[in-house]
Tab-separated table of C-alpha atoms and ligand atoms in Angstrom:
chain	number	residue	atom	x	y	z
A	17	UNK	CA	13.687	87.407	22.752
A	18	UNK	CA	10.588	88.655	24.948
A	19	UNK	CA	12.000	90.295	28.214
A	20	UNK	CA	9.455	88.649	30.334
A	21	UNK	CA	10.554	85.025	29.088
A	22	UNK	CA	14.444	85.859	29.954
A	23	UNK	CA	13.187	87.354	33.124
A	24	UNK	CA	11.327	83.897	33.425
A	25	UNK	CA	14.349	81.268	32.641
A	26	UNK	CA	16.280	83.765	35.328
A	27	UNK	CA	13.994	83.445	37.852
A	28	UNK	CA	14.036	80.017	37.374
A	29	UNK	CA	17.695	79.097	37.352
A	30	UNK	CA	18.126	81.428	41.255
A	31	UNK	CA	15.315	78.354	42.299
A	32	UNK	CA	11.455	80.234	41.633
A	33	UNK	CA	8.200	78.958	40.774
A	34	UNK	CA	7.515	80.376	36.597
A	35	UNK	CA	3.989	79.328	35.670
A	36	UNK	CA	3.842	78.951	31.613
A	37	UNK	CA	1.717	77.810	28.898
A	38	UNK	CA	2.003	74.097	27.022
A	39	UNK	CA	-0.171	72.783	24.278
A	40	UNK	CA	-1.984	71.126	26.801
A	41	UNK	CA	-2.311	73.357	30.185
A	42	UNK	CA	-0.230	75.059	31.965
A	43	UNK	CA	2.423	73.940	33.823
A	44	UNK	CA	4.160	75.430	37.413
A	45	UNK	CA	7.421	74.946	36.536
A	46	UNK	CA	10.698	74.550	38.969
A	47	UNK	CA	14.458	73.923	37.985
A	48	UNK	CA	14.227	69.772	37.787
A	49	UNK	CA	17.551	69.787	39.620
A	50	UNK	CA	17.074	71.781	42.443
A	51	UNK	CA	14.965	70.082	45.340
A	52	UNK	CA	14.130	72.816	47.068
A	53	UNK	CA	12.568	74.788	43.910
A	54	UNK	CA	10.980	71.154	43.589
A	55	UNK	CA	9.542	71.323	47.009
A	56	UNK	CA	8.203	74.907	46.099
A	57	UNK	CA	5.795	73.209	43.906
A	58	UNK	CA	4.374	70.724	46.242
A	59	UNK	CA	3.995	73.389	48.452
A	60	UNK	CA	2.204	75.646	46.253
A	61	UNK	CA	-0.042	73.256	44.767
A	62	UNK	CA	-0.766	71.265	48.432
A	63	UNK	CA	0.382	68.407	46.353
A	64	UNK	CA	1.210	65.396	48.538
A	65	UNK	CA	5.573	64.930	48.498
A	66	UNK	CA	5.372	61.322	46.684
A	67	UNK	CA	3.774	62.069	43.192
A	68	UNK	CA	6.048	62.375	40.732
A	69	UNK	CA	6.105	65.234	38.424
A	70	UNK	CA	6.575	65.570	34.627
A	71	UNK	CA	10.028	66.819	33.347
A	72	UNK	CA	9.979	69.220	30.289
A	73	UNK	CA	12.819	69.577	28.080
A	74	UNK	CA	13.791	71.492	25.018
A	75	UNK	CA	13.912	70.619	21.778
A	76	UNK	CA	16.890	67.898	21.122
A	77	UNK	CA	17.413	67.894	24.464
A	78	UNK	CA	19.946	64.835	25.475
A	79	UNK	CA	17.573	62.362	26.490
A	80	UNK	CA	20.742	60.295	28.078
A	81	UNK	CA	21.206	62.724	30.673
A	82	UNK	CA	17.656	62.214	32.580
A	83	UNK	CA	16.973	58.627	31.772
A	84	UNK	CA	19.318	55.631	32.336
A	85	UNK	CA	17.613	53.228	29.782
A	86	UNK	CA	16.584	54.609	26.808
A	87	UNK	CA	14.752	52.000	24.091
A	88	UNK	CA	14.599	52.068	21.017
A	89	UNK	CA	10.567	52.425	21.287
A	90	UNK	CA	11.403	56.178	23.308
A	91	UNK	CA	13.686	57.059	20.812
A	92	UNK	CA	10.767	56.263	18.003
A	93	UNK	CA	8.125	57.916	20.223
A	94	UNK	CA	10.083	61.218	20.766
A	95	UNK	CA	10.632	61.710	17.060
A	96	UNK	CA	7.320	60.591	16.286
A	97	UNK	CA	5.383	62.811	19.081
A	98	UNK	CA	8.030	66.041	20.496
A	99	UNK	CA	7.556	68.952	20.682
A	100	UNK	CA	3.922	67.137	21.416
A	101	UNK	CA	1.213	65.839	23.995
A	102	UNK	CA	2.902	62.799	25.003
A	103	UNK	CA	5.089	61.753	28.017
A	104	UNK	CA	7.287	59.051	28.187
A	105	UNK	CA	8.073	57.124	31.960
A	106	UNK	CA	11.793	55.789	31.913
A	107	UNK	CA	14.177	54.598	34.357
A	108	UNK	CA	15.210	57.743	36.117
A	109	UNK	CA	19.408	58.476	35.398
A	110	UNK	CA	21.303	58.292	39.031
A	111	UNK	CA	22.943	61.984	39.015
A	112	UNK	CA	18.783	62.962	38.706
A	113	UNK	CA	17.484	63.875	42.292
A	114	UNK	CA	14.864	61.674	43.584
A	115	UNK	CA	12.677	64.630	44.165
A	116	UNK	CA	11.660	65.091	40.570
A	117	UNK	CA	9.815	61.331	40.976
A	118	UNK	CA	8.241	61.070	43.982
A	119	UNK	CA	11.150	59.239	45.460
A	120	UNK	CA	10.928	56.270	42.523
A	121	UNK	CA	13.300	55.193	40.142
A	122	UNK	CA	11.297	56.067	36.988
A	123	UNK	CA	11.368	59.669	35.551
A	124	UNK	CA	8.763	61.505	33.430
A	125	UNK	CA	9.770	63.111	30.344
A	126	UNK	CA	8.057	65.557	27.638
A	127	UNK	CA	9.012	67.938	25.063
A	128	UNK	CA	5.713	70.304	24.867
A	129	UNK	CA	4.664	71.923	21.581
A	130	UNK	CA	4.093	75.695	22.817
A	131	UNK	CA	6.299	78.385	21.675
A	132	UNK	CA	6.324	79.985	25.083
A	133	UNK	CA	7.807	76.792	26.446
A	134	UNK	CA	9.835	76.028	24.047
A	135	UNK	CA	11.796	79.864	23.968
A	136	UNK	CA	11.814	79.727	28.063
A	137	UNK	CA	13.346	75.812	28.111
A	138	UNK	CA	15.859	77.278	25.651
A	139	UNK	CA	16.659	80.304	27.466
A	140	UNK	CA	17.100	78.170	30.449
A	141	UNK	CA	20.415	76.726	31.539
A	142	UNK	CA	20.962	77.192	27.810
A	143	UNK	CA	18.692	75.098	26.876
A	144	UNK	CA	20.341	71.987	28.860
A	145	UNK	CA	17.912	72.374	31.994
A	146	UNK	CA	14.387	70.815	32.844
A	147	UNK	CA	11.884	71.910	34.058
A	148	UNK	CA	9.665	70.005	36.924
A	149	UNK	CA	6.497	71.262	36.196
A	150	UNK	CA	2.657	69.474	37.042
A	151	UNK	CA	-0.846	71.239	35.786
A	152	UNK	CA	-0.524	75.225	37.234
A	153	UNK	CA	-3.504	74.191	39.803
A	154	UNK	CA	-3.987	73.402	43.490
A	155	UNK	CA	-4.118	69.726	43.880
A	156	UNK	CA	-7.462	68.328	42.525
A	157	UNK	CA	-8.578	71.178	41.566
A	158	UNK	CA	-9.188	71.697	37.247
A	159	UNK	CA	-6.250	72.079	35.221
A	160	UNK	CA	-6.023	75.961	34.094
A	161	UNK	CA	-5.962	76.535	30.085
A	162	UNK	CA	-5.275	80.297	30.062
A	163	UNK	CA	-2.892	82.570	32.169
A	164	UNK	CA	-6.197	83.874	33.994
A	165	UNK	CA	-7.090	80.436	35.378
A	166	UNK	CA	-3.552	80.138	36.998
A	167	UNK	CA	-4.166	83.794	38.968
A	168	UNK	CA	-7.088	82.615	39.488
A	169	UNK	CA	-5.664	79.650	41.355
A	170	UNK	CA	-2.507	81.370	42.800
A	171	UNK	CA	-3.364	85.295	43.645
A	172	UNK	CA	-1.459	87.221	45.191
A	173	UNK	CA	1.449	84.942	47.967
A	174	UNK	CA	0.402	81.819	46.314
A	175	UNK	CA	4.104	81.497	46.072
A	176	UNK	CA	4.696	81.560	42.251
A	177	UNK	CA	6.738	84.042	40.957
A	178	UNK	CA	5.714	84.870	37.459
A	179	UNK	CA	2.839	83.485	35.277
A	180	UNK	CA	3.747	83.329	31.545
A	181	UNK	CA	0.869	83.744	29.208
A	182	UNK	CA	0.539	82.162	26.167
A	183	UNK	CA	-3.345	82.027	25.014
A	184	UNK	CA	-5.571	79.215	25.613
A	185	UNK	CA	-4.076	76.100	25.755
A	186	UNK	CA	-4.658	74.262	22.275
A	187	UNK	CA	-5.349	70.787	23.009
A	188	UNK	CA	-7.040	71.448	26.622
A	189	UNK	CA	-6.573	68.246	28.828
A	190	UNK	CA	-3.177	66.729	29.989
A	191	UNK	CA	-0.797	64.878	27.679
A	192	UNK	CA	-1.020	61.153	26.911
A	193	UNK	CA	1.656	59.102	29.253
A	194	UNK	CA	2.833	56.189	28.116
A	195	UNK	CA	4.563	53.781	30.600
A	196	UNK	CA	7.977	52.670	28.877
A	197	UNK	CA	10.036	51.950	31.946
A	198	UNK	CA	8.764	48.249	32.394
A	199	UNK	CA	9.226	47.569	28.784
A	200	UNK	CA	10.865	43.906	29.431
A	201	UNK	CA	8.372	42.423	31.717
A	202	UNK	CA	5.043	44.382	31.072
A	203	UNK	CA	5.675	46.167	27.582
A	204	UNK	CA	4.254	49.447	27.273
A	205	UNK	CA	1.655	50.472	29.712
A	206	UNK	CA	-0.679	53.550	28.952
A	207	UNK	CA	-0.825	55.681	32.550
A	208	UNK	CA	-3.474	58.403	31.259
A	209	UNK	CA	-5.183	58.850	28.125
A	210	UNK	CA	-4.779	61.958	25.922
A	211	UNK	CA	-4.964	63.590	22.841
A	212	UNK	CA	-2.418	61.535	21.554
A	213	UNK	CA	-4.081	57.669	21.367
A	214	UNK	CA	-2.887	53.927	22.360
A	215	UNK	CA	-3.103	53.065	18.545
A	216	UNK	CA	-1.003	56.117	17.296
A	217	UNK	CA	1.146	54.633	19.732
A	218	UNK	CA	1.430	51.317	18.717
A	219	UNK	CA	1.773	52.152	15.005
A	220	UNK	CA	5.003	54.045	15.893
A	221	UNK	CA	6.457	50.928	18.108
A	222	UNK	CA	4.595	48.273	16.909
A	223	UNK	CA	2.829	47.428	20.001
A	224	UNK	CA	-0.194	48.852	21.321
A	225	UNK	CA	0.508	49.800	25.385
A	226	UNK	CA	-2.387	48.158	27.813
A	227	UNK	CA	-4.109	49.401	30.200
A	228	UNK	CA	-2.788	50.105	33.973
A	229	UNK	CA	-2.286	47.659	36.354
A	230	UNK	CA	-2.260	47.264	40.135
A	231	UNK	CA	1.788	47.743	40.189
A	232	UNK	CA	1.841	50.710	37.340
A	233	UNK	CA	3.583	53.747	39.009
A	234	UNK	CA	1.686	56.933	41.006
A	235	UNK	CA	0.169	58.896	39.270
A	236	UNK	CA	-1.900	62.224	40.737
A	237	UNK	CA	-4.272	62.499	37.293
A	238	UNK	CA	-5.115	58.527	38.136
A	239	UNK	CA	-6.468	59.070	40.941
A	240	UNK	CA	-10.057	58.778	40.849
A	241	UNK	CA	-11.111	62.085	41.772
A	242	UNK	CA	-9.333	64.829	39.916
A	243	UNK	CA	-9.926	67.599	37.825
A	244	UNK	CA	-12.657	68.359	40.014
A	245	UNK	CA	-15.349	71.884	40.301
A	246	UNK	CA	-16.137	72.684	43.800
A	247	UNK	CA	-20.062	71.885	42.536
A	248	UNK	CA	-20.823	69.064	42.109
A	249	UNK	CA	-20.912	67.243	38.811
A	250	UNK	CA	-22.873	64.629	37.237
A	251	UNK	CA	-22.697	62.892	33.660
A	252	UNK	CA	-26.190	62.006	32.165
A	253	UNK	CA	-27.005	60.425	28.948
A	254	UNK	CA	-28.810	62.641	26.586
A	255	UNK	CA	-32.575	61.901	27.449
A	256	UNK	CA	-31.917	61.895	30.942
A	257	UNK	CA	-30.294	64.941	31.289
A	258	UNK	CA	-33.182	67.064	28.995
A	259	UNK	CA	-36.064	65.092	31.552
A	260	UNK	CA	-33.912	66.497	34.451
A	261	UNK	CA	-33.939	69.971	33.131
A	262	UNK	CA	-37.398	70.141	32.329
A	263	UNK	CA	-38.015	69.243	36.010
A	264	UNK	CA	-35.658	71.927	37.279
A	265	UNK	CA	-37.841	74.316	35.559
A	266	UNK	CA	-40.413	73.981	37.897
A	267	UNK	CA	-38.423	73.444	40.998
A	268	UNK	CA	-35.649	75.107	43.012
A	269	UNK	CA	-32.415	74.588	42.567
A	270	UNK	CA	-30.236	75.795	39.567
A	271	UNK	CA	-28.339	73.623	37.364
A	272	UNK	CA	-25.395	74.535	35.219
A	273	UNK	CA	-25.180	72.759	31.874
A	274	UNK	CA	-22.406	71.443	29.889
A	275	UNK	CA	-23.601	69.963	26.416
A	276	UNK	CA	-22.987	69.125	22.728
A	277	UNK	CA	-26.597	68.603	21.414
A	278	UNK	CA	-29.681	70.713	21.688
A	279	UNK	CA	-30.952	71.511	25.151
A	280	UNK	CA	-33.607	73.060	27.534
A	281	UNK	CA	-32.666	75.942	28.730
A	282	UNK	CA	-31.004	75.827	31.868
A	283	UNK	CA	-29.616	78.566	34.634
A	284	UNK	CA	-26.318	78.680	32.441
A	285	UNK	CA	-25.445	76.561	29.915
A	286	UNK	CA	-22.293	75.929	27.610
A	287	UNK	CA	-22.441	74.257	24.339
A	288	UNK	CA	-18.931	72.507	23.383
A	289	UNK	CA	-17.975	71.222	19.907
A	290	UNK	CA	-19.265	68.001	19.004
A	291	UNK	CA	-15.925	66.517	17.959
A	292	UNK	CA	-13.461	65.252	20.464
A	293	UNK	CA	-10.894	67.885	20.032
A	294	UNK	CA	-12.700	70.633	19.726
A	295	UNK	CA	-14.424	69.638	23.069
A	296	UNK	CA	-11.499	68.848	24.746
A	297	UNK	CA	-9.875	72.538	24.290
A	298	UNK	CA	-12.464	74.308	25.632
A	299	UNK	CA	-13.750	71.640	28.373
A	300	UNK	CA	-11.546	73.041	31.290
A	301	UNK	CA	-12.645	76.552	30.649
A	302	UNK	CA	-16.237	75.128	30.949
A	303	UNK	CA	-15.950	73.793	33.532
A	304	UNK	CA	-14.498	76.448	35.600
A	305	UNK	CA	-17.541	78.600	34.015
A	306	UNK	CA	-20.020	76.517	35.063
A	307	UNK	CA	-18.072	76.412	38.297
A	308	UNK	CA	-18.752	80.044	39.090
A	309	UNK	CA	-22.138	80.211	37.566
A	310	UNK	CA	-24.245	80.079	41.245
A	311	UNK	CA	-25.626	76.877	40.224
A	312	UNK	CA	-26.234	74.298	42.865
A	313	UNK	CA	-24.749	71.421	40.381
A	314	UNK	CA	-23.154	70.998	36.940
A	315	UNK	CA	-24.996	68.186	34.631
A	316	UNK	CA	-22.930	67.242	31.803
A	317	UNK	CA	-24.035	65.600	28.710
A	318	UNK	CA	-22.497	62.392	28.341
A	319	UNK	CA	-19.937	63.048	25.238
A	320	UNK	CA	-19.468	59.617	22.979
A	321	UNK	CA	-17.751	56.957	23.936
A	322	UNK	CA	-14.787	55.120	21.464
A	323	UNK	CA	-11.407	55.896	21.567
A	324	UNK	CA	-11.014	59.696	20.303
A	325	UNK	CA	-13.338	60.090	23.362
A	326	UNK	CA	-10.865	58.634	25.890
A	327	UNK	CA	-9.376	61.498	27.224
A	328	UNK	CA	-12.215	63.524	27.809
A	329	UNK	CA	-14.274	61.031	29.014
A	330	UNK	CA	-11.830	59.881	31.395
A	331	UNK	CA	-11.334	63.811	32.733
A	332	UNK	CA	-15.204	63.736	33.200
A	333	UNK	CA	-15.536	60.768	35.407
A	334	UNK	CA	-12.686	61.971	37.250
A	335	UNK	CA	-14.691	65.566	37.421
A	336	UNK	CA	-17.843	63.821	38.733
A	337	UNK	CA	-16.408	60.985	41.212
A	338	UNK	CA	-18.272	61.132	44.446
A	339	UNK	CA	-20.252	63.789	43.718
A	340	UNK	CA	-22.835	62.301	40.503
A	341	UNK	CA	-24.793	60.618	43.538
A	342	UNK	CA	-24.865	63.762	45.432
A	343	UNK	CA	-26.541	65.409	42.329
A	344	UNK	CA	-28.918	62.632	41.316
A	345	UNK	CA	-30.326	63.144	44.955
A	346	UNK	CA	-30.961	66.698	44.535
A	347	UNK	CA	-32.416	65.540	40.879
A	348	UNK	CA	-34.845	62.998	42.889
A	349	UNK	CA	-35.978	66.008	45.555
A	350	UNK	CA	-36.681	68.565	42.718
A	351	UNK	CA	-38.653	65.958	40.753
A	352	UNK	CA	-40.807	65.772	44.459
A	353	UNK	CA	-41.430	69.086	44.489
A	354	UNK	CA	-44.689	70.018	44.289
A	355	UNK	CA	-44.487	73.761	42.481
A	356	UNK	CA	-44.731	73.796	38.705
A	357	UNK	CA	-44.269	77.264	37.753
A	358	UNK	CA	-41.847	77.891	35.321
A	359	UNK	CA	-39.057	80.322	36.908
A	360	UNK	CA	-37.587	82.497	34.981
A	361	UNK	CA	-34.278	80.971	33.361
A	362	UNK	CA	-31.418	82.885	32.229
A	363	UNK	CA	-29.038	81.045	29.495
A	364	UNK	CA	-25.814	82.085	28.267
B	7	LIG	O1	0.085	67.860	29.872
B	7	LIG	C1	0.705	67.645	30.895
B	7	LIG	O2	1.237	66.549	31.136
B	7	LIG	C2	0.809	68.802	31.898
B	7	LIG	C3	1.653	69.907	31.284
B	7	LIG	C4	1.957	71.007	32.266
B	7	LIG	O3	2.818	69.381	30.736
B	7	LIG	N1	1.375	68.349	33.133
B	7	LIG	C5	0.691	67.566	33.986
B	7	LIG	O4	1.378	67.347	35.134
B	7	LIG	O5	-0.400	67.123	33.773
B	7	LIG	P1	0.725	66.705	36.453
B	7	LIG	O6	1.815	66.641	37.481
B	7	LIG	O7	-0.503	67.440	36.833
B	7	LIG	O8	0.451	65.270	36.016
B	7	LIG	C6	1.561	64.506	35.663
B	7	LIG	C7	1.261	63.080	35.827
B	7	LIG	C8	0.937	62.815	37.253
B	7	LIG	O9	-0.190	61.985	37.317
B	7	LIG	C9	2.220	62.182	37.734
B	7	LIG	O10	1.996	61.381	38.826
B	7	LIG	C10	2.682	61.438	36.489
B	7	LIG	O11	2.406	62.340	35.475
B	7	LIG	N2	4.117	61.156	36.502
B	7	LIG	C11	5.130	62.020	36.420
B	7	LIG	N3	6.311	61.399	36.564
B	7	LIG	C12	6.017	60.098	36.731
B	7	LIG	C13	6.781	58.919	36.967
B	7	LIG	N4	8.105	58.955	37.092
B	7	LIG	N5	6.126	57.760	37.102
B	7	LIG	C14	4.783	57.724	37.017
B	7	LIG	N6	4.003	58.779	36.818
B	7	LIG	C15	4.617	59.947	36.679
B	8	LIG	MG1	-2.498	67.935	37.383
């Protein structure tokens, strides 16, 4: 066993902050039965105290101990989808401290598919513990996919303890959470859309979940601004972004690009895989790129829509709420401007 994980499931147990890898991003991760370490987190991340925060567990882990109800559909899901992307809301068990859910009576649960965290949940409390652990990053900030992005986020007194590194994270956006807890009255209710889709879902319990309503529970990656660069970012369809860029040639300001299909050139540019997985893992890292590019806005190209697209498309809009406009009226100024020299662009 790697000394740094035992180190890690230590640290953890005496109540310390242990940043690690998952499939998706990383997690800051807290004993799940220890307030305090809980309130660690929110402290860390500037998270406000009533969102709830995902619960990881090991392999097999005894599902009965965190959750009072457990239906058949979560038993179905588990096997279907752990170790995997997907997290399942139950009724929260009564020896479970509130903390862990924001003060409600639900509880989030996920087995995540990343050796790491698998070998640290195991190591800890023997592999009976959980871990309380949201995205590694300061509250609406972009989720981190490598070790780097979490320093990045939490140098040196950022208050976590030890960051775990495990790669880049494979799938790249947040897991799939699927609202179980209301099963009765509601059926299943899909909270956030992920790599792992409402129809998978509903071919495993034989009913597809819908989408949120007004009384679904709180949820931090629902919010409509999340996952947000400190530039601001706006989608554009295809032709509209290339007729933006070719005005920004001749203007002022510097644009950061984020695309899939052949481009202008722009002050810095990414090009992500034009399938929905392969732009998903590396779309956090782009961002954050394109972040810290000097560019005074990040354009994305619009990825397609359907459902494989869900996730990321629902991270973008999230990326670019309240700040598209903000771009589109720099856009409008440039296209005023009365210089049509080409500057010299740099693309990477
Ligand atoms: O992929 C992921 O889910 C990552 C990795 C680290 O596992 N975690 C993650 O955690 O995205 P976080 O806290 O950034 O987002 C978890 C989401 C939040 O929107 C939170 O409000 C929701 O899950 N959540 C957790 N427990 C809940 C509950 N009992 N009821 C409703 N929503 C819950
Ligand atoms: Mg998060």
């Amino acid at each position: 066993m790697n000394q740094d994980i035992l180190n890690a499931a230590r640290a953890l147990e005496q109540g310390g902050l242990v940043a690690f890898p998952t499939e998706t991003v990383y997690g800051l991760g807290a004993d799940a039965e220890n307030p305090r370490a809980v309130a660690a987190i929110y402290a860390a991340k500037g998270r406000p105290q009533d969102h709830p925060v995902i619960v990881h567990l090991a392999p097999g882990a005894e599902l009965g101990y965190w959750a009072s109800q457990i239906p058949p559909e979560a038993i179905a899901l588990a096997a279907a989808f752990w170790p995997g992307p997907l997290t399942m809301i139950l009724k929260r068990a009564s020896n479970i401290d509130p903390a862990v859910s924001g003060g409600q009576d639900t509880i989030g649960l996920r087995c995540p598919a990343h050796p790491v965290a698998i070998a640290l949940l195991q190591q800890f409390k023997g592999g009976r513990g959980g871990l309380a652990a949201p995205s590694a990053n300061k509250f609406g900030n972009v989720s981190p996919t490598t070790a780097a992005h979490v320093r990045e986020e939490f140098g040196a007194g950022g208050g976590v303890d030890m960051v775990l590194e495990g790669g880049q994270s494979e799938v790249g956006i947040e897991s799939t959470i699927v609202d179980l807890s209301r099963l009765s009255t509601l059926g299943p209710v899909l909270l956030r859309p992920g790599q792992v889709s409402a129809a998978a879902i509903g071919q495993v319990i034989g009913r597809l979940p819908q989408a949120p309503d007004a009384a679904a529970p709180r949820a931090s990656g629902t919010l409509a601004s999340h996952y947000a660069p400190h530039t601001p970012v706006a989608l554009l369809g295809t032709a509209e972004l290339a007729e933006a860029l070719r005005r920004l040639q001749g203007g002022t300001r510097k644009a950061a690009l984020i695309y899939f299909s052949g481009m202008p050139p722009a002050h810095a540019a990414i090009q992500l895989p034009s399938n929905p997985d392969g732009y998903a893992h590396a779309l956090y890292a782009a961002l954050r790129d394109m972040d810290h590019a000097g560019a005074d806005m990040i354009l994305v190209e619009t990825p397609p829509q359907g459902e494989a697209w869900l996730g990321v498309n629902d991270r973008l809009r999230r990326a670019a709420h309240g700040s598209g406009e903000r771009v589109r009226a720099l856009l409008a100024s440039e296209s005023n401007a009365t210089t049509t020299a080409a500057r010299p662009v740099a693309s990477n």
